[in-house]
Amino acid sequence: MIKSEKLSKIFRTDEVETTALNEVSFEIQRGEFVAIMGPSGCGKSTLLNILGLLDNPSSGSYFFLGKDVSKSTERQRASMRKHNIGFVFQNFNLIDELTVFENVELPLIYLGMPSKERRVRVEEVLNQMQIGHRAKHFPLQLSGGQQQRVAVARAVIAKPALILADEPTGNLDSAHGEEVMNLLNDLNVNGTTIIMVTHSQRDAEYSQRVIRLFDGQIINENIKKSIV
Amino acid sequence: MIRNILITGYRYLLRHPLYAFINLAGLSIAMTSVILIMLYVLHESNYDKQHKDGEAVVRLVQGKWGLHSPSLKYDLNDLSSIQHSARVDIMYGKRMSVRYNEKLISMKDIIFTDPEIFSILQYEFVAGNEADALTNPFSMVLTESMSATIFGDKDPIGKVIRVNNKHLFTITAVIKDISHSHLSFNGMAIFEDIPAMTNQEDFLKRVGHWNFNYYLRLAEGTSHQQAITDINTHLTGKQSWVESGEPDFRLQQIDEVYFDQSIDYEMGIAHGNRTMVHVFLVVAFIIMLLALINFINITTATATNRAKETGVRKVIGSSKPALVAQYISEAILISLAAMFIALIIVELTLPTLRALLQKDLIIDFLNPSSLLLLIGGASLLGLMAGLFPAYLLSAFKPVDVLKGFNDRSSGKANFRSILTVLQFVISITLISTTIIVYQQVDFMNSKSLGINIENMAYARISPDISNSKTAFKEKLMQHPGITAVAYTNAIPGTITWQESIKVDGESRQYTFLPTTPEFLQMIELPVSEGRHFSTSTADEAGSIIINRAAAAYFGWEEPLGHTEQTTYRGALKVVGITEDFHFNDVSQAVGPLMISLSDESSFILCFKIDPNIRQEALAYFEETWVSFSPEFPVEYRFVEEAFTSYYQEQGVQMRVFVLFSILSIFIAALGLYGMAAYMANRKRREVCIRKIHGAGLESIYLMMSLNMLKLVAIAFIIACPVAWYIVNHWLQGFPYQIAIEWWVFGIAGLISLIISQFTITDQVFRVARTNPAEALRYE
């Protein structure tokens, strides 16, 4: 599903040049649950942004679903994203002005789904995430755990093949964190590929493989359990 | 999708009421001002657009004269390049008494004209028709409201009225009231009836009696140039011309007459002030610009608030054009909402403005084209306001904003500083020009005329009283409340009679006032050399008093005692020289004036009353009038009123200008308040860190206000020369000007400084009071 070859990302300001990723190569198969770990500043998030088509690499190639997307335009990337990728962030990133229902509905609107179908689908997913009763609330009226469940609901609503999670439990207490990890695990069991950046060894336990980064390079890959 | 965009925009505004209020209030006030100004501008530019083939319809003028002789028409009739010509007299029908059965009213502004007028100018007939309206002698056409005044709701056609207790006129047609025309009147009669009415048999043949407007319709395909050449060639040697022997006619296209003020000698022509129209257009532009700057400033400044939303939408799959469209639609919606509010304010304020400007300003919301214009205008404005912020907002990279975002880019901040400086420049310029405009108007209003017109009333005497002037005067003097009575040809404010003499073979034109010694005594004429007229008119035949301006202008070596031979008036001897006093509008320089005595030309009665028994005196005057002249309605005015009405319109326009200036400054202040609020918010963290390390309120205040101070200082340096240039240019239009004083600019700068400090003080205190721990956690 994902294949990267010598991916590099260099950030330049007027005076400083920082290599965030240095010739990173790896492959991820459909249905895998992969955790990316490493200390702060090692390039985890940069890698996730490239994998999520939010950013282009400085050099190297990136094959997503068999297609080289490393030089795609913003328009092409936007289109790939909305059809194939769901995102979960550490700080949830819900739109404060929209209700829970409207936040979750958003990807379907951009996919051009008719409103009736959207309603059925959103209700279904909200119930699945056990926040159906909060549909009309605004994000700021919810607890962190609830907000993250909304974010997960939004990430899966369009049934993407890939979910990218950036420290999904980073802002949650352990009980809420576990809830969210269970949700992600369930999605993976049902066939969704998941790539998760995390600091937490406990969260990484949910994955089948851990990619460790240090100073922009992969230092090792552990396969912990067989692919389901 | 649209619903989603609307909801987000709407809820965003609800969550940030201050910014929403500033944007909405600024735009609504600006739109209200612009709509009102545009109504005025449209009103002014619509004069005389109703006439068909406007290019072929012209007014005839020569040099500075808009008036011609009665006989000119017969010469013009010979020309094939002129299809129709019509004379218009304004004088004889200026005021007439009309009796219809028991009703006696004073009828004003009836023009005497030729039937061809209907083939030249367009009038809408309510009853009767063009062909028969002015065909039979002593026919009269009335406007709808004049007809209603005389006949109520009865059919006026065929009815006969008695005019000036003498002539019987038959009403032949009714036309709609005249609006939007430089030539306004309440009725029309036939020019060739004037000789019979005034017992001037040779009237129509006169060549030197220059009192009449001429309107022409040129033959099809004739250019103005062709017509002019024809007229000037044909008339050479035929009429009498004042300044040179050769005719030098020009044509004014009918819709250009209203704004063309180059004609000095004319009667009954209404003029608009084109400069004022331009000034108002500039003010409208400035107001709109200020509101736009507010919108752009506040929207871009607070863009970070929406960075997350932009990032999320992009991550989920929105394209950049879709986001640009979203933010622009939001701006357009705010703009439309502002337009809605503006229309309500317009509806509420229009009657006041209408009364103030005395202009028939109308807005028809239901008219599809004006509706389209308003909605289109608001949308366009929204587009302009939203374009830059939309571009800026949609340019946020999701990678940057979703991990927590700080807008530290100096480029945008600089852009906003430039806009804020521009606002200050506009404010300082407006404040200083407003003060100077006010000073000048005040200066003109309080400028001494040089004569005494206090408690002085006047009335144009009726034919009855004209026959018994002395008896009427004596009767009036019997009342203790009437302290003086005199006759004159014209009162200050309306002294316009023009004559000329030749000095060294060159024509010198001057204003001429035939009057009586009593009148000069009444106004306390300031004779400084020589003597006043003696009370015996017969002894003073050929005596004249001239003013200083005339003494200088005529260039005689020894003006006092100088004798000048003239063609029409024989030998004239200067017996006195008076100081220059304002015999007309104070906004004009005092021109050369010549005064002589003439009983027969003095048909305006002036009387001074004792202000303590004003009511009784006026009642006695009315009573006496009716006993002398029952068939002519009594009418009088105070000279001061008549005089002030000349610059009243200008004064009103100034007041409206000042009002709009204040509005502009308010809008700018509103925007500054928003910017200050934003700036304070941005500095919250910095302030807290400083507080933790021991900063006091003063140092925080200083830090925050210093930035604003810098902007005001830069603006002040730019604004002073700009403002000076503008007011200096404006003042050049007045013969008597105030001196521009430097402190005016100082005050303007100070006011801007106070406004800026006022807007930030509230914010600074709010931020300074924040608990540091809370603010840092919030970050």
Short mmCIF file of C-alpha atoms in Angstrom, two decimals, chain A:
data_model
loop_
_atom_site.label_atom_id
_atom_site.label_comp_id
_atom_site.label_asym_id
_atom_site.label_seq_id
_atom_site.Cartn_x
_atom_site.Cartn_y
_atom_site.Cartn_z
CA MET A 1 0.00 0.00 0.00
CA ILE A 2 2.77 2.37 0.94
CA LYS A 3 6.31 2.28 -0.28
CA SER A 4 8.91 4.93 0.40
CA GLU A 5 12.31 5.07 -1.23
CA LYS A 6 15.02 7.29 0.15
CA LEU A 7 12.57 9.92 1.39
CA SER A 8 14.27 13.08 2.56
CA LYS A 9 12.87 16.31 3.91
CA ILE A 10 15.03 19.35 4.45
CA PHE A 11 13.71 22.56 6.07
CA ARG A 12 15.48 25.75 5.14
CA THR A 13 15.29 29.14 6.76
CA ASP A 14 17.55 32.04 5.90
CA GLU A 15 20.36 30.83 8.07
CA VAL A 16 19.69 27.26 9.06
CA GLU A 17 19.19 24.06 7.12
CA THR A 18 17.62 21.20 9.06
CA THR A 19 17.38 17.67 7.75
CA ALA A 20 14.17 16.30 9.22
CA LEU A 21 14.18 13.06 7.25
CA ASN A 22 17.25 11.47 5.77
CA GLU A 23 16.74 8.87 3.01
CA VAL A 24 14.04 6.91 4.75
CA SER A 25 12.88 3.71 2.98
CA PHE A 26 10.20 1.27 4.11
CA GLU A 27 7.00 -0.48 3.00
CA ILE A 28 3.63 -0.88 4.66
CA GLN A 29 1.14 -3.52 3.55
CA ARG A 30 -2.63 -3.16 3.39
CA GLY A 31 -4.21 -3.99 6.76
CA GLU A 32 -1.08 -3.38 8.84
CA PHE A 33 -1.05 -1.43 12.13
CA VAL A 34 2.29 0.35 12.30
CA ALA A 35 3.59 2.53 15.10
CA ILE A 36 6.30 5.14 14.48
CA MET A 37 8.32 5.98 17.58
CA GLY A 38 11.28 8.09 18.46
CA PRO A 39 12.35 11.05 20.59
CA SER A 40 11.06 14.60 19.99
CA GLY A 41 12.42 16.15 16.84
CA CYS A 42 13.39 12.87 15.24
CA GLY A 43 11.14 13.47 12.23
CA LYS A 44 8.08 11.40 13.18
CA SER A 45 5.54 14.07 12.42
CA THR A 46 7.34 15.14 9.25
CA LEU A 47 7.15 11.56 8.04
CA LEU A 48 3.48 11.33 8.95
CA ASN A 49 2.74 14.57 7.07
CA ILE A 50 4.40 13.19 3.96
CA LEU A 51 2.64 9.86 4.28
CA GLY A 52 -0.65 11.75 4.76
CA LEU A 53 -0.01 13.78 1.60
CA LEU A 54 -0.01 17.02 3.59
CA ASP A 55 3.53 17.75 2.51
CA ASN A 56 5.88 16.77 -0.32
CA PRO A 57 9.32 15.24 0.33
CA SER A 58 12.43 17.18 -0.73
CA SER A 59 13.75 14.11 -2.50
CA GLY A 60 13.07 10.40 -2.88
CA SER A 61 9.87 8.75 -4.01
CA TYR A 62 6.68 7.87 -2.27
CA PHE A 63 4.30 5.31 -3.75
CA PHE A 64 0.79 5.46 -2.39
CA LEU A 65 -1.55 2.73 -3.65
CA GLY A 66 1.01 1.95 -6.33
CA LYS A 67 1.29 5.52 -7.60
CA ASP A 68 4.27 7.84 -7.20
CA VAL A 69 2.82 10.84 -5.38
CA SER A 70 6.06 12.52 -4.30
CA LYS A 71 5.65 15.26 -6.90
CA SER A 72 1.88 15.60 -6.88
CA THR A 73 0.29 19.01 -6.95
CA GLU A 74 -1.72 20.30 -4.00
CA ARG A 75 -4.93 19.66 -5.93
CA GLN A 76 -4.03 16.06 -6.68
CA ARG A 77 -2.98 15.46 -3.09
CA ALA A 78 -6.24 16.96 -1.79
CA SER A 79 -8.19 14.61 -3.98
CA MET A 80 -6.15 11.53 -2.92
CA ARG A 81 -6.58 12.53 0.72
CA LYS A 82 -10.29 12.89 0.72
CA HIS A 83 -10.84 9.53 -0.94
CA ASN A 84 -8.30 7.43 0.92
CA ILE A 85 -6.96 8.87 4.16
CA GLY A 86 -8.41 9.67 7.56
CA PHE A 87 -6.55 11.73 10.16
CA VAL A 88 -6.55 11.67 13.96
CA PHE A 89 -4.54 14.38 15.76
CA GLN A 90 -3.21 14.75 19.27
CA ASN A 91 -5.12 17.99 19.74
CA PHE A 92 -8.23 16.66 18.00
CA ASN A 93 -8.50 19.58 15.55
CA LEU A 94 -12.26 19.75 15.49
CA ILE A 95 -13.85 22.91 14.07
CA ASP A 96 -15.20 24.78 17.08
CA GLU A 97 -18.02 26.42 15.16
CA LEU A 98 -19.48 23.10 14.01
CA THR A 99 -21.44 20.60 16.11
CA VAL A 100 -20.27 17.04 16.61
CA PHE A 101 -22.60 15.92 13.86
CA GLU A 102 -21.43 18.62 11.44
CA ASN A 103 -17.75 17.92 12.16
CA VAL A 104 -18.15 14.27 11.37
CA GLU A 105 -20.26 15.03 8.33
CA LEU A 106 -17.64 17.34 6.78
CA PRO A 107 -15.61 14.76 4.77
CA LEU A 108 -18.79 13.41 3.22
CA ILE A 109 -19.76 16.92 2.11
CA TYR A 110 -16.42 17.28 0.34
CA LEU A 111 -17.02 13.89 -1.28
CA GLY A 112 -20.31 15.24 -2.60
CA MET A 113 -22.56 12.67 -0.88
CA PRO A 114 -26.28 13.54 -0.85
CA SER A 115 -27.55 14.87 2.46
CA LYS A 116 -29.90 11.97 3.28
CA GLU A 117 -27.18 9.37 2.89
CA ARG A 118 -24.84 11.53 4.95
CA ARG A 119 -27.30 11.66 7.82
CA VAL A 120 -27.70 7.89 7.96
CA ARG A 121 -23.98 7.33 7.75
CA VAL A 122 -23.04 9.91 10.39
CA GLU A 123 -25.62 8.62 12.85
CA GLU A 124 -24.36 5.12 12.32
CA VAL A 125 -20.74 6.03 12.98
CA LEU A 126 -21.56 8.24 15.97
CA ASN A 127 -23.47 5.38 17.55
CA GLN A 128 -20.62 3.05 16.79
CA MET A 129 -18.31 5.48 18.65
CA GLN A 130 -20.87 5.78 21.43
CA ILE A 131 -21.29 9.54 21.12
CA GLY A 132 -24.62 9.57 19.28
CA HIS A 133 -26.21 11.32 22.26
CA ARG A 134 -23.75 14.21 21.89
CA ALA A 135 -24.43 14.87 18.20
CA LYS A 136 -25.75 18.39 18.71
CA HIS A 137 -23.04 19.54 21.09
CA PHE A 138 -20.11 21.72 20.16
CA PRO A 139 -16.56 20.38 20.60
CA LEU A 140 -15.80 22.71 23.52
CA GLN A 141 -18.71 21.20 25.43
CA LEU A 142 -17.10 17.74 25.38
CA SER A 143 -14.36 16.05 27.40
CA GLY A 144 -11.03 15.33 25.72
CA GLY A 145 -11.86 11.65 25.32
CA GLN A 146 -15.18 12.46 23.73
CA GLN A 147 -13.54 14.97 21.40
CA GLN A 148 -11.02 12.40 20.28
CA ARG A 149 -13.80 9.90 19.62
CA VAL A 150 -15.47 12.51 17.44
CA ALA A 151 -12.15 12.99 15.65
CA VAL A 152 -11.89 9.24 15.10
CA ALA A 153 -15.46 9.17 13.85
CA ARG A 154 -14.59 11.93 11.40
CA ALA A 155 -11.48 10.02 10.30
CA VAL A 156 -13.40 6.84 9.50
CA ILE A 157 -16.64 8.31 8.16
CA ALA A 158 -15.51 8.18 4.53
CA LYS A 159 -14.27 4.58 4.98
CA PRO A 160 -10.64 5.40 4.12
CA ALA A 161 -8.17 2.63 3.43
CA LEU A 162 -5.59 4.35 5.66
CA ILE A 163 -5.82 6.12 9.00
CA LEU A 164 -2.97 8.29 10.19
CA ALA A 165 -2.94 8.98 13.89
CA ASP A 166 -0.55 11.58 15.36
CA GLU A 167 -0.18 10.82 19.08
CA PRO A 168 -3.90 10.15 19.38
CA THR A 169 -3.76 9.67 23.16
CA GLY A 170 -1.27 12.44 23.87
CA ASN A 171 -3.86 14.79 25.36
CA LEU A 172 -5.93 12.14 27.14
CA ASP A 173 -5.82 10.47 30.52
CA SER A 174 -5.07 6.77 30.54
CA ALA A 175 -8.67 5.55 30.68
CA HIS A 176 -9.76 7.74 27.74
CA GLY A 177 -6.52 6.89 25.96
CA GLU A 178 -7.27 3.21 26.17
CA GLU A 179 -10.78 3.74 24.82
CA VAL A 180 -9.36 5.48 21.75
CA MET A 181 -6.71 2.79 21.24
CA ASN A 182 -9.40 0.13 21.37
CA LEU A 183 -11.38 1.99 18.73
CA LEU A 184 -8.32 2.12 16.46
CA ASN A 185 -7.62 -1.54 17.10
CA ASP A 186 -11.19 -2.46 16.17
CA LEU A 187 -10.85 -0.51 12.92
CA ASN A 188 -7.62 -2.34 12.15
CA VAL A 189 -9.25 -5.69 12.88
CA ASN A 190 -11.90 -4.74 10.35
CA GLY A 191 -9.26 -4.15 7.67
CA THR A 192 -8.20 -0.51 7.91
CA THR A 193 -4.49 0.19 7.64
CA ILE A 194 -3.28 2.32 10.54
CA ILE A 195 -0.09 4.31 10.94
CA MET A 196 0.33 5.89 14.32
CA VAL A 197 2.99 8.21 15.69
CA THR A 198 3.37 7.81 19.43
CA HIS A 199 5.60 8.37 22.40
CA SER A 200 3.78 5.82 24.44
CA GLN A 201 5.14 2.31 24.65
CA ARG A 202 1.73 1.16 25.83
CA ASP A 203 -0.01 2.48 22.73
CA ALA A 204 2.68 0.98 20.54
CA GLU A 205 1.75 -2.42 22.00
CA TYR A 206 -1.43 -2.28 19.90
CA SER A 207 0.58 -2.25 16.68
CA GLN A 208 2.04 -5.12 14.79
CA ARG A 209 5.22 -3.31 13.85
CA VAL A 210 7.22 -0.42 15.28
CA ILE A 211 9.42 1.81 13.14
CA ARG A 212 11.95 3.66 15.27
CA LEU A 213 13.31 6.96 14.06
CA PHE A 214 16.31 8.88 15.30
CA ASP A 215 17.66 12.07 13.75
CA GLY A 216 15.60 11.50 10.63
CA GLN A 217 16.72 7.95 10.02
CA ILE A 218 15.15 4.58 10.70
CA ILE A 219 17.22 2.83 13.33
CA ASN A 220 15.20 -0.38 13.53
CA GLU A 221 11.88 -2.06 12.73
CA ASN A 222 10.31 -4.60 15.09
CA ILE A 223 7.60 -6.91 13.88
CA LYS A 224 5.70 -7.91 16.98
CA LYS A 225 2.86 -10.02 15.73
CA SER A 226 1.73 -11.43 12.41
CA ILE A 227 -0.53 -9.44 10.16
CA VAL A 228 -4.15 -10.34 10.72
#
